[in-house]
Short mmCIF file of C-alpha atoms in Angstrom, two decimals:
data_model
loop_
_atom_site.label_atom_id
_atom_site.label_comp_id
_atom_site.label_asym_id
_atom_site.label_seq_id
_atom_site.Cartn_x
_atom_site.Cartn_y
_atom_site.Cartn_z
CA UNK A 31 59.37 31.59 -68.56
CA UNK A 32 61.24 31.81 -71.87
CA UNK A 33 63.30 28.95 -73.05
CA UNK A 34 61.82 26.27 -70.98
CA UNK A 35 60.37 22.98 -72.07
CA UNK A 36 56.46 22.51 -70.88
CA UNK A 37 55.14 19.98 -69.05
CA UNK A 38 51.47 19.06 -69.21
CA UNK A 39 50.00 16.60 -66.22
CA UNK A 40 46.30 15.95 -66.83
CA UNK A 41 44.39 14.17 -63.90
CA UNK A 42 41.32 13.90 -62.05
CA UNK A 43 41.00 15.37 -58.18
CA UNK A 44 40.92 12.26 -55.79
CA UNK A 45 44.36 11.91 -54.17
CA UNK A 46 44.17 8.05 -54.60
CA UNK A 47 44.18 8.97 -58.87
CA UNK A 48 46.39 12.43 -58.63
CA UNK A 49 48.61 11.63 -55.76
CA UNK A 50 51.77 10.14 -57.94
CA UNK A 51 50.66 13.00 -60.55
CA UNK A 52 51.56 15.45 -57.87
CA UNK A 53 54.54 12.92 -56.65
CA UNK A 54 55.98 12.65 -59.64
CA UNK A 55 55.68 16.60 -60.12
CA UNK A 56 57.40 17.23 -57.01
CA UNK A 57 60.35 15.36 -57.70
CA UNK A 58 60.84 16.78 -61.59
CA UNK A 59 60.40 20.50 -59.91
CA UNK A 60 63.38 19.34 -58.10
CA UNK A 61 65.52 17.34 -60.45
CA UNK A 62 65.03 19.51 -63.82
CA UNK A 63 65.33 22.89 -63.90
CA UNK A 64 64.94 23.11 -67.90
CA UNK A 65 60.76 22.09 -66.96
CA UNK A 66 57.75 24.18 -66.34
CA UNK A 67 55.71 21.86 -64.85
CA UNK A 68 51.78 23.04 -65.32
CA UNK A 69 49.27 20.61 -63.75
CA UNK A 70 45.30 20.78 -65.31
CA UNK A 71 42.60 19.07 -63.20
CA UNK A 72 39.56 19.86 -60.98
CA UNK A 73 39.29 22.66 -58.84
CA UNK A 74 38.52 20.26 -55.94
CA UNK A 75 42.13 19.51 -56.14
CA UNK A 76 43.36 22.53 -54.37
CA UNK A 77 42.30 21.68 -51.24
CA UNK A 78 43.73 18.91 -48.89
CA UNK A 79 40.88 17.23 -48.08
CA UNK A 80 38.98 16.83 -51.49
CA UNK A 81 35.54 15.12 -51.29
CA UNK A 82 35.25 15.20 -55.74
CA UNK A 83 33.70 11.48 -55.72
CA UNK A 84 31.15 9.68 -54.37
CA UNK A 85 30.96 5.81 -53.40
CA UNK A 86 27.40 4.13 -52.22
CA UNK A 87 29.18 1.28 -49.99
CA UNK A 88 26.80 -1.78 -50.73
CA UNK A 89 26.39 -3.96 -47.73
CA UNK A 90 26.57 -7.07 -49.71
CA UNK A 91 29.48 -9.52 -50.69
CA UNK A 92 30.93 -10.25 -53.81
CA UNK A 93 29.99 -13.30 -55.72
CA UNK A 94 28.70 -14.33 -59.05
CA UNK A 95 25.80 -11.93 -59.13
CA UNK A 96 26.91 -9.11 -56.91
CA UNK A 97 30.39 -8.87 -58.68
CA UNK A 98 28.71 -8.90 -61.97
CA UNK A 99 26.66 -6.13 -61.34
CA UNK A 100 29.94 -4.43 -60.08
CA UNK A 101 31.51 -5.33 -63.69
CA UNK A 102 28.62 -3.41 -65.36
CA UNK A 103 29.04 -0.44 -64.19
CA UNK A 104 32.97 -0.10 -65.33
CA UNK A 105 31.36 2.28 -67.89
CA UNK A 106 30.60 4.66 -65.58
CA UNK A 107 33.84 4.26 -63.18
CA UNK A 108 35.44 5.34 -66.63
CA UNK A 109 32.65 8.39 -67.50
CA UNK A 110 30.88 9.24 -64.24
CA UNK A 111 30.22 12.45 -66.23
CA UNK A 112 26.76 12.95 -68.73
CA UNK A 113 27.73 13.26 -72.34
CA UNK A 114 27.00 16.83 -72.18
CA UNK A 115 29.30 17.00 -69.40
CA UNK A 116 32.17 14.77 -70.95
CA UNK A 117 31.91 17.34 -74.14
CA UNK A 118 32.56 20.41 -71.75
CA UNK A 119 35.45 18.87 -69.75
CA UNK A 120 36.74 17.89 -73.25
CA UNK A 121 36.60 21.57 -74.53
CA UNK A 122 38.28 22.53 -71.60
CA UNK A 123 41.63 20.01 -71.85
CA UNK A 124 41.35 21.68 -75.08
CA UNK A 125 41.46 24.86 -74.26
CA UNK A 126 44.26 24.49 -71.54
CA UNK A 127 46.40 22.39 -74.09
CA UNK A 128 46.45 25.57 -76.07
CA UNK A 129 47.33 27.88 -73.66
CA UNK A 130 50.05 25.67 -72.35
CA UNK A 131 51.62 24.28 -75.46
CA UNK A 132 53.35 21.44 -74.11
CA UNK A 133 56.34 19.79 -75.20
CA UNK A 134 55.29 16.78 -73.35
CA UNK A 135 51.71 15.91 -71.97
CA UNK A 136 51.50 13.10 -69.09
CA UNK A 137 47.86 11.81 -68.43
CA UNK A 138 46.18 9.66 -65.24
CA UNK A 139 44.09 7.23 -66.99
CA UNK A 140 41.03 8.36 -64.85
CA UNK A 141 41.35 11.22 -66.91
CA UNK A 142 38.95 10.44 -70.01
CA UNK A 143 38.86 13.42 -71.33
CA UNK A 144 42.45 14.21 -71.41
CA UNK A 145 43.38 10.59 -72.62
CA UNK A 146 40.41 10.61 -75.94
CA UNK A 147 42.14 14.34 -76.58
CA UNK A 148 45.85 13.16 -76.63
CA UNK A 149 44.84 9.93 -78.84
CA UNK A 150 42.80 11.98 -80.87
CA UNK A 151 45.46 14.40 -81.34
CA UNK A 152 48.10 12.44 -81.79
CA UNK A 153 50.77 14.50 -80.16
CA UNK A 154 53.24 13.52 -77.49
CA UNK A 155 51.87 11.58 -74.78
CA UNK A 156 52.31 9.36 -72.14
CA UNK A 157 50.56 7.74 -69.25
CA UNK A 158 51.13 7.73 -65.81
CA UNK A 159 48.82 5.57 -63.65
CA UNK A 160 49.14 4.67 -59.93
CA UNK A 161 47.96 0.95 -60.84
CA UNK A 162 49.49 -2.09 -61.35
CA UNK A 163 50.87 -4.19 -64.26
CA UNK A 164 47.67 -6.27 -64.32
CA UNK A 165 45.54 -2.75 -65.56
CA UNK A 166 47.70 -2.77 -68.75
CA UNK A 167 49.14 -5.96 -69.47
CA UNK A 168 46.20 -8.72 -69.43
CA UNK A 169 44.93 -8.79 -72.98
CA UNK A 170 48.19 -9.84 -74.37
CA UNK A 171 48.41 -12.74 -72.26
CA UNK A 172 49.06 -15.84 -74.22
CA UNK A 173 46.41 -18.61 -74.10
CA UNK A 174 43.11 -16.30 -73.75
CA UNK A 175 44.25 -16.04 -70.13
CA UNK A 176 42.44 -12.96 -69.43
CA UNK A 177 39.44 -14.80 -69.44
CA UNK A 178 40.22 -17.48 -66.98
CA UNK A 179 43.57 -16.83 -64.99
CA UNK A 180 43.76 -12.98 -64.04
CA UNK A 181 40.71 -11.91 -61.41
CA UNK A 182 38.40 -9.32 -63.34
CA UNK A 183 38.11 -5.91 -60.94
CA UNK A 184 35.25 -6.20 -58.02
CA UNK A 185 35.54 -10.19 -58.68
CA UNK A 186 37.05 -11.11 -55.43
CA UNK A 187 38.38 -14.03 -57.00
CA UNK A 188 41.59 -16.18 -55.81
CA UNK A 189 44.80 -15.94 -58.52
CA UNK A 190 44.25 -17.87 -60.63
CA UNK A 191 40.99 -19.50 -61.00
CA UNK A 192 39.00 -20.34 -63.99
CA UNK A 193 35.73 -18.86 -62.88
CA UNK A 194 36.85 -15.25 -64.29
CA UNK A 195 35.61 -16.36 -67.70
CA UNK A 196 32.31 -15.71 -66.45
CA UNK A 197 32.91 -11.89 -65.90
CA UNK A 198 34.59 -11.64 -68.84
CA UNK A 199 31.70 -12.34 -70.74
CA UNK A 200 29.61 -10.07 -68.58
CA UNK A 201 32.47 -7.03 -68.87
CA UNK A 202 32.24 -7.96 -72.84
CA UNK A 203 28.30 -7.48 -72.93
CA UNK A 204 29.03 -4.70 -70.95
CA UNK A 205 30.79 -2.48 -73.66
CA UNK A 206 28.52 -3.77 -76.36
CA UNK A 207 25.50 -2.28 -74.93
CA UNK A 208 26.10 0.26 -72.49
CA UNK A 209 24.32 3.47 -73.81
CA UNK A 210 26.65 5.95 -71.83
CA UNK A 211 29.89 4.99 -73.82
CA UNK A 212 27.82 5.30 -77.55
CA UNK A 213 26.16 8.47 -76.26
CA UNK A 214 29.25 9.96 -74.78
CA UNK A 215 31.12 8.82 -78.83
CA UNK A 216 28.59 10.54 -80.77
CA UNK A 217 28.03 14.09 -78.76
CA UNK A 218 32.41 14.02 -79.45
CA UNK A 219 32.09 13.14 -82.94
CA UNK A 220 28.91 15.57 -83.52
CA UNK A 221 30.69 18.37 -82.36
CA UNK A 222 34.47 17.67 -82.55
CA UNK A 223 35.27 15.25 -85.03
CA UNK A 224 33.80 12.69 -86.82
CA UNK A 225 36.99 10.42 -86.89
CA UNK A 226 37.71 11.03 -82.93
CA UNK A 227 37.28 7.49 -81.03
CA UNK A 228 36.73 7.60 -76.96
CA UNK A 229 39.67 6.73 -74.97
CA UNK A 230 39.37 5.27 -71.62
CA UNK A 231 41.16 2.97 -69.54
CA UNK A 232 39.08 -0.30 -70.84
CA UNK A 233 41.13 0.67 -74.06
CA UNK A 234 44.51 1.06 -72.02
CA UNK A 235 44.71 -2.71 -71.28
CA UNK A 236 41.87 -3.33 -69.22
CA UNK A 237 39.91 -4.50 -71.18
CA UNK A 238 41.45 -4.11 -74.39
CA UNK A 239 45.77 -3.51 -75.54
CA UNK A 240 46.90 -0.22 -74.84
CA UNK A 241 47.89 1.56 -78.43
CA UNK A 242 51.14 0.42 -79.59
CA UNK A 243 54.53 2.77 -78.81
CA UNK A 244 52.12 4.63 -76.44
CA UNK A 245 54.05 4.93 -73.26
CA UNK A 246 52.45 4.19 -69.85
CA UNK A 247 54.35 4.85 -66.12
CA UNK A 248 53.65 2.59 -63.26
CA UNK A 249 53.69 2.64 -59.94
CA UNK A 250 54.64 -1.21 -59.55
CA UNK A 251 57.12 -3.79 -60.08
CA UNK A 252 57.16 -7.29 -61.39
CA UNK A 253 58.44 -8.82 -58.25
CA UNK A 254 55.30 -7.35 -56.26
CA UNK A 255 52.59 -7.96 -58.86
CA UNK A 256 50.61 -10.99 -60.62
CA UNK A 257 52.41 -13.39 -62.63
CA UNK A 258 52.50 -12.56 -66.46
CA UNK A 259 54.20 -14.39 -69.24
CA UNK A 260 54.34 -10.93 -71.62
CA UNK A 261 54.42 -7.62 -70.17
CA UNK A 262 54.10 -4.98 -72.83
CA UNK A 263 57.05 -3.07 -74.29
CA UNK A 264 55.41 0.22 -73.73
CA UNK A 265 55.22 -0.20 -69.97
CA UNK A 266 57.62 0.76 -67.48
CA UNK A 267 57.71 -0.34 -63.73
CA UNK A 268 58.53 2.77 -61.66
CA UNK A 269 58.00 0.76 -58.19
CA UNK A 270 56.30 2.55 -56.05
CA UNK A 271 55.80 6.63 -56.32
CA UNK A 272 55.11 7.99 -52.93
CA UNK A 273 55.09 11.75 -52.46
CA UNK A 274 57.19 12.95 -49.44
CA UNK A 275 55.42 15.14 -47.30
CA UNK A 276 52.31 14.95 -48.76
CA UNK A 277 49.57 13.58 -46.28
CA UNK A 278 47.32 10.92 -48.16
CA UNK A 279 43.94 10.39 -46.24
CA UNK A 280 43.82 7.39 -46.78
CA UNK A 281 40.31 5.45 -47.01
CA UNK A 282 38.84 8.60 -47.22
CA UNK A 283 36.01 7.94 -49.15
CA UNK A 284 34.97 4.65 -47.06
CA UNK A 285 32.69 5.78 -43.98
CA UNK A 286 31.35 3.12 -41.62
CA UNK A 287 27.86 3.19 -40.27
CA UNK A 288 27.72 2.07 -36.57
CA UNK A 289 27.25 -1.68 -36.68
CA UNK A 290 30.30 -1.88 -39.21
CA UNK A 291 31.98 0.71 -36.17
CA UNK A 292 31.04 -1.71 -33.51
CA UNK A 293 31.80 -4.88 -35.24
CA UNK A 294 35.58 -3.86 -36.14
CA UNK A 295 35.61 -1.98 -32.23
CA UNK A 296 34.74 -5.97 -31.11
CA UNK A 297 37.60 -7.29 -33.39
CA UNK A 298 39.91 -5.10 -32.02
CA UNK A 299 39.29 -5.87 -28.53
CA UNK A 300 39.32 -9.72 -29.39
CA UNK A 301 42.89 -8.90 -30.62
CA UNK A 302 44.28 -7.07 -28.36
CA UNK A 303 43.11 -9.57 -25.59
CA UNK A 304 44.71 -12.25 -27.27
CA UNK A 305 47.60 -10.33 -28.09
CA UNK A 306 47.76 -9.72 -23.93
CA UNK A 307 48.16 -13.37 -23.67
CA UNK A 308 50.83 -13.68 -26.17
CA UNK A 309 53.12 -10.51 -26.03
CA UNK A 310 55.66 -10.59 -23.42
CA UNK A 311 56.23 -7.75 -20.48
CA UNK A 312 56.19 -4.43 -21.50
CA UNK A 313 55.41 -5.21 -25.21
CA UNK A 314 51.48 -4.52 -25.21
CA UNK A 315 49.98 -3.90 -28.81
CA UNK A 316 48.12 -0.49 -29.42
CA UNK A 317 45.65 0.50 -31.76
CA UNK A 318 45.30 3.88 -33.55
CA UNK A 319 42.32 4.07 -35.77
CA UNK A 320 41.27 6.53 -38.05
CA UNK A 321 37.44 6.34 -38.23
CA UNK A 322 35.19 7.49 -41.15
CA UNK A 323 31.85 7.64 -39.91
CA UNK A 324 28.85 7.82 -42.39
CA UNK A 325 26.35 11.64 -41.55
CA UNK A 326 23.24 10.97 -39.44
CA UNK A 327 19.73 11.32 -41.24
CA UNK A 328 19.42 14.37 -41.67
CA UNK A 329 23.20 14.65 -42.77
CA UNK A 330 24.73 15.86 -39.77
CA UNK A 331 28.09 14.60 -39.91
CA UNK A 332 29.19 13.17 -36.11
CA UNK A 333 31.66 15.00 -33.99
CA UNK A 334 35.25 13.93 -34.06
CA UNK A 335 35.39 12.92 -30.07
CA UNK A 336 31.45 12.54 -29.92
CA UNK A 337 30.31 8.97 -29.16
CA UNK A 338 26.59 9.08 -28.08
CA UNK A 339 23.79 7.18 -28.98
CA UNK A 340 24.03 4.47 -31.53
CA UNK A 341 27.83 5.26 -31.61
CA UNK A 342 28.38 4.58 -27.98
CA UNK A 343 28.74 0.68 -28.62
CA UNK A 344 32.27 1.85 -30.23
CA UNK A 345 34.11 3.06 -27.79
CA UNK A 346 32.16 1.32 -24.88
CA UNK A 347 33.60 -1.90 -26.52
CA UNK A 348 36.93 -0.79 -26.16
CA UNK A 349 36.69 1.82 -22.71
CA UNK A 350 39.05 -0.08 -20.81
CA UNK A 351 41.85 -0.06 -23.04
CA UNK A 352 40.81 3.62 -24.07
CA UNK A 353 41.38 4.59 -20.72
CA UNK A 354 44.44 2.84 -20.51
CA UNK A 355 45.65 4.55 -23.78
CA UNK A 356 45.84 2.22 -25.95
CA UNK A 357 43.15 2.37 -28.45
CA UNK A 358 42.71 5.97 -30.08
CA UNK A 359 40.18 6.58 -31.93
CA UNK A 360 40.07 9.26 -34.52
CA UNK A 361 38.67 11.14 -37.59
CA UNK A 362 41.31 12.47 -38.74
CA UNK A 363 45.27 11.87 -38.68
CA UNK A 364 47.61 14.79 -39.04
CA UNK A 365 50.73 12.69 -39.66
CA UNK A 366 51.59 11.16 -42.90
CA UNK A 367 50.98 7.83 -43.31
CA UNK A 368 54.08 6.85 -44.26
CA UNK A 369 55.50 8.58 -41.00
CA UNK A 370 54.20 6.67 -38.76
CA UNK A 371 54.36 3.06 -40.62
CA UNK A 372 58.12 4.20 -40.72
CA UNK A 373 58.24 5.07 -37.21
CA UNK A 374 59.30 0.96 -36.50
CA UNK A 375 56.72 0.59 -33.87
CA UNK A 376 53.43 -0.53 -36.18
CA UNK A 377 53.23 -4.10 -36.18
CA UNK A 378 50.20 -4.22 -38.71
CA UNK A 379 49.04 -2.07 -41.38
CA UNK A 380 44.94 -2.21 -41.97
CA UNK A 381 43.59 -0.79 -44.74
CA UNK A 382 40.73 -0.67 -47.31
CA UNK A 383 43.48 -1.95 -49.71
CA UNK A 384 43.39 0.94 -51.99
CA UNK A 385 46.83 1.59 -53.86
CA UNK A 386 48.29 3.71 -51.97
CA UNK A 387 48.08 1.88 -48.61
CA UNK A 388 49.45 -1.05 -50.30
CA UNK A 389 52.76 0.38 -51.52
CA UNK A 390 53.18 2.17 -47.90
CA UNK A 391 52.81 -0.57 -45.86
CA UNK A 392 54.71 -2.24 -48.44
CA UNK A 393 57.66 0.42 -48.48
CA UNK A 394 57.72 0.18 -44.88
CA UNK A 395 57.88 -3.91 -44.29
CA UNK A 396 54.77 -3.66 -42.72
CA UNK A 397 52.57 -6.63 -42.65
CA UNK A 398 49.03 -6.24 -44.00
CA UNK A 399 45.28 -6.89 -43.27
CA UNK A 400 43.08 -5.58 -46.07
CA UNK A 401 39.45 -5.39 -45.73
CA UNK A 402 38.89 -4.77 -49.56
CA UNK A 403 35.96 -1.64 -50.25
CA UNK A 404 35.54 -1.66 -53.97
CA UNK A 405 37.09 -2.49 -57.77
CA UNK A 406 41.08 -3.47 -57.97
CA UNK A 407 40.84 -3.53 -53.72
CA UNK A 408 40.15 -7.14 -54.36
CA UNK A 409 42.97 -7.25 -56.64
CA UNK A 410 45.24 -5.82 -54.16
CA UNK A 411 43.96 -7.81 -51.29
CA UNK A 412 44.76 -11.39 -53.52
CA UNK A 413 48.40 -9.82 -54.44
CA UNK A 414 48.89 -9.37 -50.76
CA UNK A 415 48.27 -13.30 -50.23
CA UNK A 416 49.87 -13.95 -53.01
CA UNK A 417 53.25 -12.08 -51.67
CA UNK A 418 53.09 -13.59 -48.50
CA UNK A 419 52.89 -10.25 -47.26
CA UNK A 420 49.62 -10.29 -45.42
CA UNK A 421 46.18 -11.58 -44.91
#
């Protein structure tokens, strides 16, 4: 298409990452007509459902040990590839950069290889991120306060609390020693450049201030997000980016084994007795409930309405309001999310308070219960507190 600016959008697969990539494509398809909008990521990304990562849920809680083994392994949240790997993706954002020729190129900051390629080349570039302020903004906090006021990722820790020095120092040993990151720096500069430096989102402002006059897109707002005496020039609060009609499975990569199934199918049925004694006539709660359930042994992964065996204690927990309709269970929803939190009958949003949940439930007034899974979950489950917003 002659005469038309090019747009570059480099991210990685998972919808939680991509999903305000492909948000924020929708809308400039729509709004400028001077763009041609080309989108580079994993192939994974084509479908609807895509199952591109892979989390181990540990059946522990956090704490001083636990969370500081979470800390140490930030390295390879940021390059879950092998060097070898890293160097091929890296070829490849290469390659597609040339073919494209962008006049602008937008990057996730999951995407390593695309962020280390724009920095190295030095062209124009910007970051879009689905995170918060807090990703980008806590090393330039006055007073060393990254080390003891804002909770490090997997911490778990209340805002604010001095203990997140400890982690600090543990995230710090972390990037002095981890092999992957020095391995990963000298396959680029072997057989790239010598001068090229790794780029990952621990150099964005996680860890470390984001390059100056680079400019970084998020998804929230001040009002809805940690306290912070500077926020950074280069960053601009979007407020939430949600995608319309775009179905986000949300929690899809948390799948509960069936103690975890029966535990929350008891907790349920706790609440919605109590809520029986509470609510008045015709004003019973419901629950729908999307359930993720782990395969069997030998991988099988259970039927969608099949409850048998060790699964059985799930819905025989909750038969009697199954049969009176109001628990449904499910693996799968084929509504949006947002349509029905927006359909002004949900009275509570529960979630594994990944990002996207959060700003839904938030965009839709809905009062929230977050049963944190992993990394900034525990950040999002202390903002909710913090707001008032939820539990």
């Amino acid at each position: 298409m002659e005469g038309l600016k090019r747009l570059l959008l480099f991210t990685t697969s998972d919808l939680g990452q991509a999903n305000v990539v492909l948000a924020t494509a929708h809308e400039l398809s729509l709004a400028c007509q001077d763009f041609e909008i080309h989108i580079a990521s994993f192939r994974e990304l084509k479908d609807g459902r895509p199952e591109t990562a892979i989390f181990e849920t540990l059946e522990l809680s956090p704490g001083l040990v636990n969370s500081a083994k979470g800390v140490a392994i930030l390295p390879a949240v940021m390059i879950p590839w092998s060097p070898q790997e890293f160097l091929d993706i890296y070829k490849e954002t290469e390659r597609v950069f040339g073919a494209v020729k962008p006049d602008l190129k937008i990057v996730e900051p999951l995407f390593t290889q695309g962020l280390t390629f724009c920095h190295y080349r030095g062209a124009k570039w910007m970051v879009l991120s689905p995170n918060t302020i807090k990703e980008f903004a806590v090393p330039v906090q006055p007073k060393l306060a990254a080390l003891w006021k804002y909770p490090i990722a997997f911490s778990a820790l209340p805002y604010p609390i001095p203990w997140n020095i400890c982690f600090g120092f543990v995230a710090g040993y972390t990037l002095l020693t981890d092999t992957r990151l020095k391995k990963t720096t000298e396959i680029l500069r072997r057989d790239i450049d010598p001068s090229i430096a790794l780029m990952t989102m621990m150099e964005l402002g996680v860890l470390k201030p984001a390059p100056p006059n680079l400019p970084i897109l998020v998804v929230s707002s001040p009002n809805i997000d940690d306290q912070f005496s500077i926020i950074p020039s280069q960053l601009t609060s979007c407020g939430p980016i949600i995608r319309p009609t775009t179905y986000v499975n949300l929690g899809t990569h948390h799948k509960s084994n069936p103690i975890e199934a029966h535990e929350m199918s008891e907790a349920f049925r706790k609440v919605l007795k109590h809520a029986d004694t509470r609510q008045s006539e015709g004003k019973t709660i419901q629950v729908l409930w999307k359930l993720g359930r782990v395969p069997d042994e030998e991988g099988n992964v259970p039927k969608g309405d099949s409850y048998t065996g060790e699964w059985a204690l799930v819905t025989n927990e909750l038969q009697a309001y199954i049969k009176q309709d109001r628990v449904r269970i499910t693996d799968w929803l084929v509504a949006e999310p947002m349509s029905v939190l927006e359909s002004k009958n949900v009275v509570c949003s529960v979630s594994h308070g990944g990002g996207n949940s959060f700003y839904e439930a938030l965009c839709s007034g809905i009062p929230q219960a977050l049963l944190p899974a992993w990394t900034d979950c525990y950040d999002f489950a202390n903002r909710v507190e913090l707001l008032g917003i939820g539990r």
